[in-house]
């Protein structure tokens, strides 16, 4: 492989297991190093038909993110145990420790990055033209965050806060 643009833990696997090196850490390209790699999504019709299920899913996601923040010494073991159950093989301690140093967990979808993500995808030829207006409906999430006394998140003009 001459080069790859991949998220964790693949970066750490290439560095540790494959002897590769990082040419550009994507976090250096974003304000405060924050950008999404995985975003929780449901269809608009599912949200309309099952708001209670979506609210429970969002609460469980928030609970998981909070658990990660409160239990940093247990995260690697819990993640690796689940990876082993799902794939039959764990990551090495060195790989998972390096990977976890390069990610952060948040319920914020970082909607403010999506226009740039689309533009970058178009430039790279991996994205089709289309509108992302109305992509986010963060009302249920922000209600949960408000109830928890946490800061709300923004749809950055791409939907409802």
PDB file of C-alpha atoms in Angstrom, residues 4-160:
ATOM      1  CA  UNK A   4      -4.413   5.169   2.768  1.00  0.00           C
ATOM      2  CA  UNK A   5      -6.947   7.540   4.291  1.00  0.00           C
ATOM      3  CA  UNK A   6      -8.526   5.511   7.070  1.00  0.00           C
ATOM      4  CA  UNK A   7     -10.053   5.963  10.535  1.00  0.00           C
ATOM      5  CA  UNK A   8      -8.955   4.266  13.725  1.00  0.00           C
ATOM      6  CA  UNK A   9      -8.206   1.524  14.507  1.00  0.00           C
ATOM      7  CA  UNK A  10      -6.983   0.966  10.952  1.00  0.00           C
ATOM      8  CA  UNK A  11      -4.431   3.777  11.232  1.00  0.00           C
ATOM      9  CA  UNK A  12      -2.925   2.167  14.304  1.00  0.00           C
ATOM     10  CA  UNK A  13      -2.947  -1.273  12.694  1.00  0.00           C
ATOM     11  CA  UNK A  14      -1.081   0.080   9.665  1.00  0.00           C
ATOM     12  CA  UNK A  15       1.437   1.908  11.881  1.00  0.00           C
ATOM     13  CA  UNK A  16       2.029  -0.843  14.434  1.00  0.00           C
ATOM     14  CA  UNK A  17       1.350  -4.047  12.514  1.00  0.00           C
ATOM     15  CA  UNK A  18       2.424  -2.835   9.073  1.00  0.00           C
ATOM     16  CA  UNK A  19       5.298  -0.496   9.858  1.00  0.00           C
ATOM     17  CA  UNK A  20       3.572   2.457   8.222  1.00  0.00           C
ATOM     18  CA  UNK A  21       3.714   6.083   9.239  1.00  0.00           C
ATOM     19  CA  UNK A  22       1.179   8.887   9.335  1.00  0.00           C
ATOM     20  CA  UNK A  23       1.711  11.553   6.703  1.00  0.00           C
ATOM     21  CA  UNK A  24      -1.212  13.725   7.811  1.00  0.00           C
ATOM     22  CA  UNK A  25      -3.318  13.430  10.946  1.00  0.00           C
ATOM     23  CA  UNK A  26      -6.784  14.547   9.851  1.00  0.00           C
ATOM     24  CA  UNK A  27      -7.427  16.061  13.273  1.00  0.00           C
ATOM     25  CA  UNK A  28      -4.874  18.733  12.349  1.00  0.00           C
ATOM     26  CA  UNK A  29      -7.154  19.832   9.483  1.00  0.00           C
ATOM     27  CA  UNK A  30     -10.240  20.598  11.603  1.00  0.00           C
ATOM     28  CA  UNK A  31     -10.954  23.325  14.168  1.00  0.00           C
ATOM     29  CA  UNK A  32     -10.081  21.967  17.613  1.00  0.00           C
ATOM     30  CA  UNK A  33      -9.292  18.634  15.894  1.00  0.00           C
ATOM     31  CA  UNK A  34     -12.984  17.699  15.983  1.00  0.00           C
ATOM     32  CA  UNK A  35     -14.671  15.922  13.082  1.00  0.00           C
ATOM     33  CA  UNK A  36     -17.083  13.002  12.799  1.00  0.00           C
ATOM     34  CA  UNK A  37     -16.155   9.534  11.649  1.00  0.00           C
ATOM     35  CA  UNK A  38     -19.355   7.800  12.776  1.00  0.00           C
ATOM     36  CA  UNK A  39     -22.735   9.479  13.181  1.00  0.00           C
ATOM     37  CA  UNK A  40     -25.919   7.942  14.557  1.00  0.00           C
ATOM     38  CA  UNK A  41     -28.666   8.296  11.927  1.00  0.00           C
ATOM     39  CA  UNK A  42     -32.269   7.229  11.462  1.00  0.00           C
ATOM     40  CA  UNK A  43     -34.552   7.956   8.540  1.00  0.00           C
ATOM     41  CA  UNK A  44     -37.023  10.821   8.816  1.00  0.00           C
ATOM     42  CA  UNK A  45     -39.900   8.370   8.486  1.00  0.00           C
ATOM     43  CA  UNK A  46     -38.549   6.185  11.306  1.00  0.00           C
ATOM     44  CA  UNK A  47     -38.172   9.272  13.500  1.00  0.00           C
ATOM     45  CA  UNK A  48     -41.764  10.291  12.752  1.00  0.00           C
ATOM     46  CA  UNK A  49     -43.149   6.798  13.321  1.00  0.00           C
ATOM     47  CA  UNK A  50     -41.037   5.827  16.348  1.00  0.00           C
ATOM     48  CA  UNK A  51     -39.827   8.872  18.293  1.00  0.00           C
ATOM     49  CA  UNK A  52     -39.846   6.848  21.519  1.00  0.00           C
ATOM     50  CA  UNK A  53     -37.443   4.270  20.060  1.00  0.00           C
ATOM     51  CA  UNK A  54     -35.183   7.019  18.704  1.00  0.00           C
ATOM     52  CA  UNK A  55     -35.195   8.770  22.079  1.00  0.00           C
ATOM     53  CA  UNK A  56     -34.209   5.509  23.806  1.00  0.00           C
ATOM     54  CA  UNK A  57     -31.428   4.970  21.241  1.00  0.00           C
ATOM     55  CA  UNK A  58     -30.127   8.505  21.766  1.00  0.00           C
ATOM     56  CA  UNK A  59     -30.233   8.072  25.548  1.00  0.00           C
ATOM     57  CA  UNK A  60     -28.328   4.792  25.314  1.00  0.00           C
ATOM     58  CA  UNK A  61     -25.728   6.459  23.074  1.00  0.00           C
ATOM     59  CA  UNK A  62     -25.339   9.330  25.563  1.00  0.00           C
ATOM     60  CA  UNK A  63     -25.056   6.849  28.424  1.00  0.00           C
ATOM     61  CA  UNK A  64     -22.336   4.971  26.517  1.00  0.00           C
ATOM     62  CA  UNK A  65     -20.368   8.135  25.743  1.00  0.00           C
ATOM     63  CA  UNK A  66     -20.627   9.190  29.382  1.00  0.00           C
ATOM     64  CA  UNK A  67     -19.498   5.725  30.527  1.00  0.00           C
ATOM     65  CA  UNK A  68     -16.453   5.987  28.255  1.00  0.00           C
ATOM     66  CA  UNK A  69     -15.586   9.387  29.738  1.00  0.00           C
ATOM     67  CA  UNK A  70     -16.035   8.087  33.292  1.00  0.00           C
ATOM     68  CA  UNK A  71     -14.152   4.797  32.801  1.00  0.00           C
ATOM     69  CA  UNK A  72     -11.126   5.471  30.574  1.00  0.00           C
ATOM     70  CA  UNK A  73      -9.139   2.671  32.192  1.00  0.00           C
ATOM     71  CA  UNK A  74     -11.763   0.080  31.164  1.00  0.00           C
ATOM     72  CA  UNK A  75     -12.535   1.214  27.603  1.00  0.00           C
ATOM     73  CA  UNK A  76      -9.822  -0.765  25.810  1.00  0.00           C
ATOM     74  CA  UNK A  77     -10.776  -4.035  27.519  1.00  0.00           C
ATOM     75  CA  UNK A  78     -14.511  -3.579  26.913  1.00  0.00           C
ATOM     76  CA  UNK A  79     -14.029  -2.607  23.257  1.00  0.00           C
ATOM     77  CA  UNK A  80     -11.600  -5.450  22.648  1.00  0.00           C
ATOM     78  CA  UNK A  81     -13.906  -7.971  24.291  1.00  0.00           C
ATOM     79  CA  UNK A  82     -16.718  -6.905  21.943  1.00  0.00           C
ATOM     80  CA  UNK A  83     -14.418  -6.925  18.897  1.00  0.00           C
ATOM     81  CA  UNK A  84     -13.414 -10.472  19.809  1.00  0.00           C
ATOM     82  CA  UNK A  85     -17.054 -11.520  20.167  1.00  0.00           C
ATOM     83  CA  UNK A  86     -17.976  -9.904  16.827  1.00  0.00           C
ATOM     84  CA  UNK A  87     -14.931 -10.862  14.747  1.00  0.00           C
ATOM     85  CA  UNK A  88     -13.258 -13.710  16.611  1.00  0.00           C
ATOM     86  CA  UNK A  89     -10.035 -11.722  17.015  1.00  0.00           C
ATOM     87  CA  UNK A  90      -9.014  -8.907  19.355  1.00  0.00           C
ATOM     88  CA  UNK A  91      -6.727  -6.026  18.527  1.00  0.00           C
ATOM     89  CA  UNK A  92      -3.312  -6.113  20.174  1.00  0.00           C
ATOM     90  CA  UNK A  93      -3.003  -4.018  23.317  1.00  0.00           C
ATOM     91  CA  UNK A  94      -0.561  -1.732  21.504  1.00  0.00           C
ATOM     92  CA  UNK A  95      -2.964  -1.147  18.600  1.00  0.00           C
ATOM     93  CA  UNK A  96      -6.052  -0.504  20.705  1.00  0.00           C
ATOM     94  CA  UNK A  97      -4.172   1.767  23.105  1.00  0.00           C
ATOM     95  CA  UNK A  98      -2.791   3.853  20.219  1.00  0.00           C
ATOM     96  CA  UNK A  99      -6.173   3.976  18.479  1.00  0.00           C
ATOM     97  CA  UNK A 100      -7.973   5.179  21.598  1.00  0.00           C
ATOM     98  CA  UNK A 101      -5.427   7.989  22.012  1.00  0.00           C
ATOM     99  CA  UNK A 102      -6.493   9.305  18.585  1.00  0.00           C
ATOM    100  CA  UNK A 103     -10.282   9.296  18.940  1.00  0.00           C
ATOM    101  CA  UNK A 104     -12.803  11.070  21.096  1.00  0.00           C
ATOM    102  CA  UNK A 105     -16.367  10.039  21.746  1.00  0.00           C
ATOM    103  CA  UNK A 106     -19.211  12.538  21.594  1.00  0.00           C
ATOM    104  CA  UNK A 107     -22.924  12.692  20.874  1.00  0.00           C
ATOM    105  CA  UNK A 108     -22.312  15.877  18.860  1.00  0.00           C
ATOM    106  CA  UNK A 109     -22.571  15.035  15.139  1.00  0.00           C
ATOM    107  CA  UNK A 110     -20.426  18.096  14.342  1.00  0.00           C
ATOM    108  CA  UNK A 111     -22.952  19.252  11.771  1.00  0.00           C
ATOM    109  CA  UNK A 112     -20.767  22.270  11.065  1.00  0.00           C
ATOM    110  CA  UNK A 113     -18.257  19.975   9.328  1.00  0.00           C
ATOM    111  CA  UNK A 114     -20.677  18.391   6.877  1.00  0.00           C
ATOM    112  CA  UNK A 115     -20.499  21.001   4.119  1.00  0.00           C
ATOM    113  CA  UNK A 116     -16.714  20.640   4.095  1.00  0.00           C
ATOM    114  CA  UNK A 117     -17.027  16.849   4.173  1.00  0.00           C
ATOM    115  CA  UNK A 118     -19.301  17.011   1.116  1.00  0.00           C
ATOM    116  CA  UNK A 119     -16.964  19.405  -0.710  1.00  0.00           C
ATOM    117  CA  UNK A 120     -13.971  17.175   0.054  1.00  0.00           C
ATOM    118  CA  UNK A 121     -15.885  14.115  -1.131  1.00  0.00           C
ATOM    119  CA  UNK A 122     -16.839  15.843  -4.384  1.00  0.00           C
ATOM    120  CA  UNK A 123     -13.223  16.897  -4.957  1.00  0.00           C
ATOM    121  CA  UNK A 124     -12.012  13.354  -4.264  1.00  0.00           C
ATOM    122  CA  UNK A 125     -14.677  11.800  -6.479  1.00  0.00           C
ATOM    123  CA  UNK A 126     -16.197   9.789  -3.643  1.00  0.00           C
ATOM    124  CA  UNK A 127     -19.337  11.892  -3.232  1.00  0.00           C
ATOM    125  CA  UNK A 128     -22.239  12.671  -5.529  1.00  0.00           C
ATOM    126  CA  UNK A 129     -23.717  16.165  -5.732  1.00  0.00           C
ATOM    127  CA  UNK A 130     -26.826  16.648  -3.664  1.00  0.00           C
ATOM    128  CA  UNK A 131     -28.336  18.724  -0.932  1.00  0.00           C
ATOM    129  CA  UNK A 132     -27.724  18.134   2.752  1.00  0.00           C
ATOM    130  CA  UNK A 133     -30.205  20.805   3.820  1.00  0.00           C
ATOM    131  CA  UNK A 134     -32.447  19.395   6.546  1.00  0.00           C
ATOM    132  CA  UNK A 135     -30.047  16.528   7.266  1.00  0.00           C
ATOM    133  CA  UNK A 136     -30.214  17.003  11.032  1.00  0.00           C
ATOM    134  CA  UNK A 137     -33.106  16.935  13.479  1.00  0.00           C
ATOM    135  CA  UNK A 138     -31.441  17.284  16.840  1.00  0.00           C
ATOM    136  CA  UNK A 139     -34.507  18.190  18.888  1.00  0.00           C
ATOM    137  CA  UNK A 140     -34.776  14.863  20.721  1.00  0.00           C
ATOM    138  CA  UNK A 141     -31.039  14.754  21.381  1.00  0.00           C
ATOM    139  CA  UNK A 142     -30.995  18.332  22.630  1.00  0.00           C
ATOM    140  CA  UNK A 143     -33.958  17.577  24.901  1.00  0.00           C
ATOM    141  CA  UNK A 144     -32.036  14.685  26.433  1.00  0.00           C
ATOM    142  CA  UNK A 145     -28.928  16.845  26.804  1.00  0.00           C
ATOM    143  CA  UNK A 146     -30.935  19.643  28.428  1.00  0.00           C
ATOM    144  CA  UNK A 147     -32.536  17.169  30.846  1.00  0.00           C
ATOM    145  CA  UNK A 148     -29.044  15.915  31.717  1.00  0.00           C
ATOM    146  CA  UNK A 149     -27.783  19.463  32.301  1.00  0.00           C
ATOM    147  CA  UNK A 150     -25.373  19.176  29.363  1.00  0.00           C
ATOM    148  CA  UNK A 151     -24.676  21.595  26.534  1.00  0.00           C
ATOM    149  CA  UNK A 152     -26.887  21.211  23.479  1.00  0.00           C
ATOM    150  CA  UNK A 153     -25.524  20.663  19.962  1.00  0.00           C
ATOM    151  CA  UNK A 154     -26.113  22.584  16.749  1.00  0.00           C
ATOM    152  CA  UNK A 155     -27.506  21.532  13.388  1.00  0.00           C
ATOM    153  CA  UNK A 156     -25.372  24.338  11.907  1.00  0.00           C
ATOM    154  CA  UNK A 157     -28.210  25.496   9.680  1.00  0.00           C
ATOM    155  CA  UNK A 158     -28.680  22.002   8.242  1.00  0.00           C
ATOM    156  CA  UNK A 159     -31.866  21.176  10.092  1.00  0.00           C
ATOM    157  CA  UNK A 160     -33.520  21.580  13.449  1.00  0.00           C
TER     158      UNK A 160
END
